PDB file of C-alpha atoms in Angstrom:
ATOM      1  CA  UNK I   1     127.927  80.363 138.856  1.00  0.00           C
ATOM      2  CA  UNK I   2     125.117  80.916 136.360  1.00  0.00           C
ATOM      3  CA  UNK I   3     122.926  84.007 136.273  1.00  0.00           C
ATOM      4  CA  UNK I   4     119.907  82.095 137.522  1.00  0.00           C
ATOM      5  CA  UNK I   5     121.852  80.761 140.512  1.00  0.00           C
ATOM      6  CA  UNK I   6     123.130  84.251 141.270  1.00  0.00           C
ATOM      7  CA  UNK I   7     119.572  85.611 141.141  1.00  0.00           C
ATOM      8  CA  UNK I   8     118.396  82.893 143.512  1.00  0.00           C
ATOM      9  CA  UNK I   9     121.304  83.524 145.860  1.00  0.00           C
ATOM     10  CA  UNK I  10     120.581  87.264 145.878  1.00  0.00           C
ATOM     11  CA  UNK I  11     116.906  86.638 146.576  1.00  0.00           C
ATOM     12  CA  UNK I  12     117.798  84.309 149.461  1.00  0.00           C
ATOM     13  CA  UNK I  13     120.258  86.822 150.892  1.00  0.00           C
ATOM     14  CA  UNK I  14     117.664  89.599 150.788  1.00  0.00           C
ATOM     15  CA  UNK I  15     114.858  87.511 152.276  1.00  0.00           C
ATOM     16  CA  UNK I  16     117.003  85.956 155.036  1.00  0.00           C
ATOM     17  CA  UNK I  17     118.640  89.223 156.050  1.00  0.00           C
ATOM     18  CA  UNK I  18     122.125  88.509 154.681  1.00  0.00           C
ATOM     19  CA  UNK I  19     124.945  90.952 155.297  1.00  0.00           C
ATOM     20  CA  UNK I  20     125.019  94.117 153.237  1.00  0.00           C
ATOM     21  CA  UNK I  21     128.489  93.277 151.884  1.00  0.00           C
ATOM     22  CA  UNK I  22     127.319  89.878 150.576  1.00  0.00           C
ATOM     23  CA  UNK I  23     124.259  91.426 148.914  1.00  0.00           C
ATOM     24  CA  UNK I  24     126.392  94.106 147.255  1.00  0.00           C
ATOM     25  CA  UNK I  25     128.942  91.543 146.071  1.00  0.00           C
ATOM     26  CA  UNK I  26     126.362  89.179 144.573  1.00  0.00           C
ATOM     27  CA  UNK I  27     124.347  91.977 142.943  1.00  0.00           C
ATOM     28  CA  UNK I  28     127.513  93.502 141.449  1.00  0.00           C
ATOM     29  CA  UNK I  29     128.570  90.092 140.118  1.00  0.00           C
ATOM     30  CA  UNK I  30     125.103  89.536 138.660  1.00  0.00           C
ATOM     31  CA  UNK I  31     125.117  92.941 136.924  1.00  0.00           C
ATOM     32  CA  UNK I  32     128.565  92.212 135.512  1.00  0.00           C
ATOM     33  CA  UNK I  33     127.413  88.847 134.125  1.00  0.00           C
ATOM     34  CA  UNK I  34     124.334  90.381 132.557  1.00  0.00           C
ATOM     35  CA  UNK I  35     126.359  93.163 130.903  1.00  0.00           C
ATOM     36  CA  UNK I  36     128.943  90.759 129.517  1.00  0.00           C
ATOM     37  CA  UNK I  37     126.284  88.603 127.870  1.00  0.00           C
ATOM     38  CA  UNK I  38     124.854  91.667 126.119  1.00  0.00           C
ATOM     39  CA  UNK I  39     128.298  92.783 124.980  1.00  0.00           C
ATOM     40  CA  UNK I  40     129.143  89.336 123.602  1.00  0.00           C
ATOM     41  CA  UNK I  41     126.640  89.756 120.790  1.00  0.00           C
ATOM     42  CA  UNK I  42     128.124  91.064 117.564  1.00  0.00           C
ATOM     43  CA  UNK I  43     126.889  94.291 116.086  1.00  0.00           C
ATOM     44  CA  UNK I  44     126.502  93.192 112.470  1.00  0.00           C
ATOM     45  CA  UNK I  45     124.980  96.473 111.396  1.00  0.00           C
ATOM     46  CA  UNK I  46     127.953  98.446 112.671  1.00  0.00           C
ATOM     47  CA  UNK I  47     130.457  96.047 111.088  1.00  0.00           C
ATOM     48  CA  UNK I  48     128.662  96.303 107.751  1.00  0.00           C
ATOM     49  CA  UNK I  49     128.648 100.083 107.878  1.00  0.00           C
ATOM     50  CA  UNK I  50     132.332 100.291 108.804  1.00  0.00           C
ATOM     51  CA  UNK I  51     133.719  98.068 106.071  1.00  0.00           C
ATOM     52  CA  UNK I  52     131.261  96.125 103.949  1.00  0.00           C
ATOM     53  CA  UNK I  53     133.769  94.111 101.901  1.00  0.00           C
ATOM     54  CA  UNK I  54     135.855  93.126 104.916  1.00  0.00           C
ATOM     55  CA  UNK I  55     132.719  91.926 106.666  1.00  0.00           C
ATOM     56  CA  UNK I  56     131.682  89.883 103.616  1.00  0.00           C
ATOM     57  CA  UNK I  57     135.126  88.362 103.298  1.00  0.00           C
ATOM     58  CA  UNK I  58     135.222  87.334 106.956  1.00  0.00           C
ATOM     59  CA  UNK I  59     131.708  85.928 106.907  1.00  0.00           C
ATOM     60  CA  UNK I  60     131.804  84.047 103.619  1.00  0.00           C
ATOM     61  CA  UNK I  61     135.446  83.018 103.391  1.00  0.00           C
ATOM     62  CA  UNK I  62     134.990  79.721 105.223  1.00  0.00           C
ATOM     63  CA  UNK I  63     131.709  78.845 103.565  1.00  0.00           C
ATOM     64  CA  UNK I  64     133.427  78.119 100.256  1.00  0.00           C
ATOM     65  CA  UNK I  65     134.968  75.024 101.797  1.00  0.00           C
ATOM     66  CA  UNK I  66     131.606  73.632 102.828  1.00  0.00           C
ATOM     67  CA  UNK I  67     129.958  71.230 100.453  1.00  0.00           C
ATOM     68  CA  UNK I  68     126.258  70.547 100.394  1.00  0.00           C
ATOM     69  CA  UNK I  69     125.226  67.251 101.896  1.00  0.00           C
ATOM     70  CA  UNK I  70     122.397  66.817  99.401  1.00  0.00           C
ATOM     71  CA  UNK I  71     122.358  64.270  96.665  1.00  0.00           C
ATOM     72  CA  UNK I  72     120.512  64.704  93.406  1.00  0.00           C
ATOM     73  CA  UNK I  73     117.999  62.101  94.499  1.00  0.00           C
ATOM     74  CA  UNK I  74     117.310  63.776  97.848  1.00  0.00           C
ATOM     75  CA  UNK I  75     116.754  67.124  96.082  1.00  0.00           C
ATOM     76  CA  UNK I  76     114.407  65.479  93.607  1.00  0.00           C
ATOM     77  CA  UNK I  77     112.445  63.825  96.409  1.00  0.00           C
ATOM     78  CA  UNK I  78     112.254  67.058  98.394  1.00  0.00           C
ATOM     79  CA  UNK I  79     110.863  69.139  95.535  1.00  0.00           C
ATOM     80  CA  UNK I  80     108.610  66.330  94.344  1.00  0.00           C
ATOM     81  CA  UNK I  81     107.012  66.143  97.778  1.00  0.00           C
ATOM     82  CA  UNK I  82     106.928  69.911  98.107  1.00  0.00           C
ATOM     83  CA  UNK I  83     104.979  70.455  94.900  1.00  0.00           C
ATOM     84  CA  UNK I  84     102.917  67.279  95.072  1.00  0.00           C
ATOM     85  CA  UNK I  85      99.301  68.003  95.891  1.00  0.00           C
ATOM     86  CA  UNK I  86      98.551  66.614  99.336  1.00  0.00           C
ATOM     87  CA  UNK I  87      95.038  67.884  99.852  1.00  0.00           C
ATOM     88  CA  UNK I  88      92.131  67.756  97.448  1.00  0.00           C
ATOM     89  CA  UNK I  89      90.751  70.935  99.006  1.00  0.00           C
ATOM     90  CA  UNK I  90      93.776  72.822  97.687  1.00  0.00           C
ATOM     91  CA  UNK I  91      93.008  71.959  94.059  1.00  0.00           C
ATOM     92  CA  UNK I  92      92.030  74.881  91.886  1.00  0.00           C
ATOM     93  CA  UNK I  93      88.403  74.780  90.885  1.00  0.00           C
ATOM     94  CA  UNK I  94      87.824  76.590  87.609  1.00  0.00           C
ATOM     95  CA  UNK I  95      85.037  79.152  88.125  1.00  0.00           C
ATOM     96  CA  UNK I  96      81.991  78.722  85.906  1.00  0.00           C
ATOM     97  CA  UNK I  97      82.019  82.383  84.816  1.00  0.00           C
ATOM     98  CA  UNK I  98      85.571  82.079  83.432  1.00  0.00           C
ATOM     99  CA  UNK I  99      85.729  80.722  79.895  1.00  0.00           C
ATOM    100  CA  UNK I 100      88.107  77.858  79.226  1.00  0.00           C
ATOM    101  CA  UNK I 101      91.133  78.187  76.990  1.00  0.00           C
ATOM    102  CA  UNK I 102      91.024  76.916  73.444  1.00  0.00           C
ATOM    103  CA  UNK I 103      93.212  73.967  72.567  1.00  0.00           C
ATOM    104  CA  UNK I 104      96.532  74.822  70.954  1.00  0.00           C
ATOM    105  CA  UNK I 105      96.403  75.012  67.173  1.00  0.00           C
ATOM    106  CA  UNK I 106      99.816  73.325  66.867  1.00  0.00           C
ATOM    107  CA  UNK I 107     102.033  71.319  69.188  1.00  0.00           C
ATOM    108  CA  UNK I 108     104.781  72.987  71.182  1.00  0.00           C
ATOM    109  CA  UNK I 109     108.184  72.773  69.483  1.00  0.00           C
ATOM    110  CA  UNK I 110     110.790  71.390  71.903  1.00  0.00           C
ATOM    111  CA  UNK I 111     113.706  71.875  69.504  1.00  0.00           C
ATOM    112  CA  UNK I 112     116.273  74.558  70.275  1.00  0.00           C
ATOM    113  CA  UNK I 113     115.879  77.614  68.079  1.00  0.00           C
ATOM    114  CA  UNK I 114     118.443  78.267  65.362  1.00  0.00           C
ATOM    115  CA  UNK I 115     119.450  81.785  64.474  1.00  0.00           C
TER     116      UNK I 115
END
């Protein structure tokens, strides 16, 4: 029985004058269910403090087997759409009080440097 059904049952028992034994049983069962759900959650902070490297190993050991389901094209499309300007109101308007930059005196050299 779920917690919500137990709550409803307890409410019905109390409003309809159910026996004291039934009310105690249902309320005890409900408290037990609520405590177990709280205890089921892992305490990551405590595990990290106890043994950091063991925690990391357990958490990340299985992730090495996972491969990304992204292709190069899907990544390209994602970032292209992410950085593509969608709204003209978001364009940067150069303030009139700010002087513009001078043009470059020579072109940018794309060659790799040699040492």
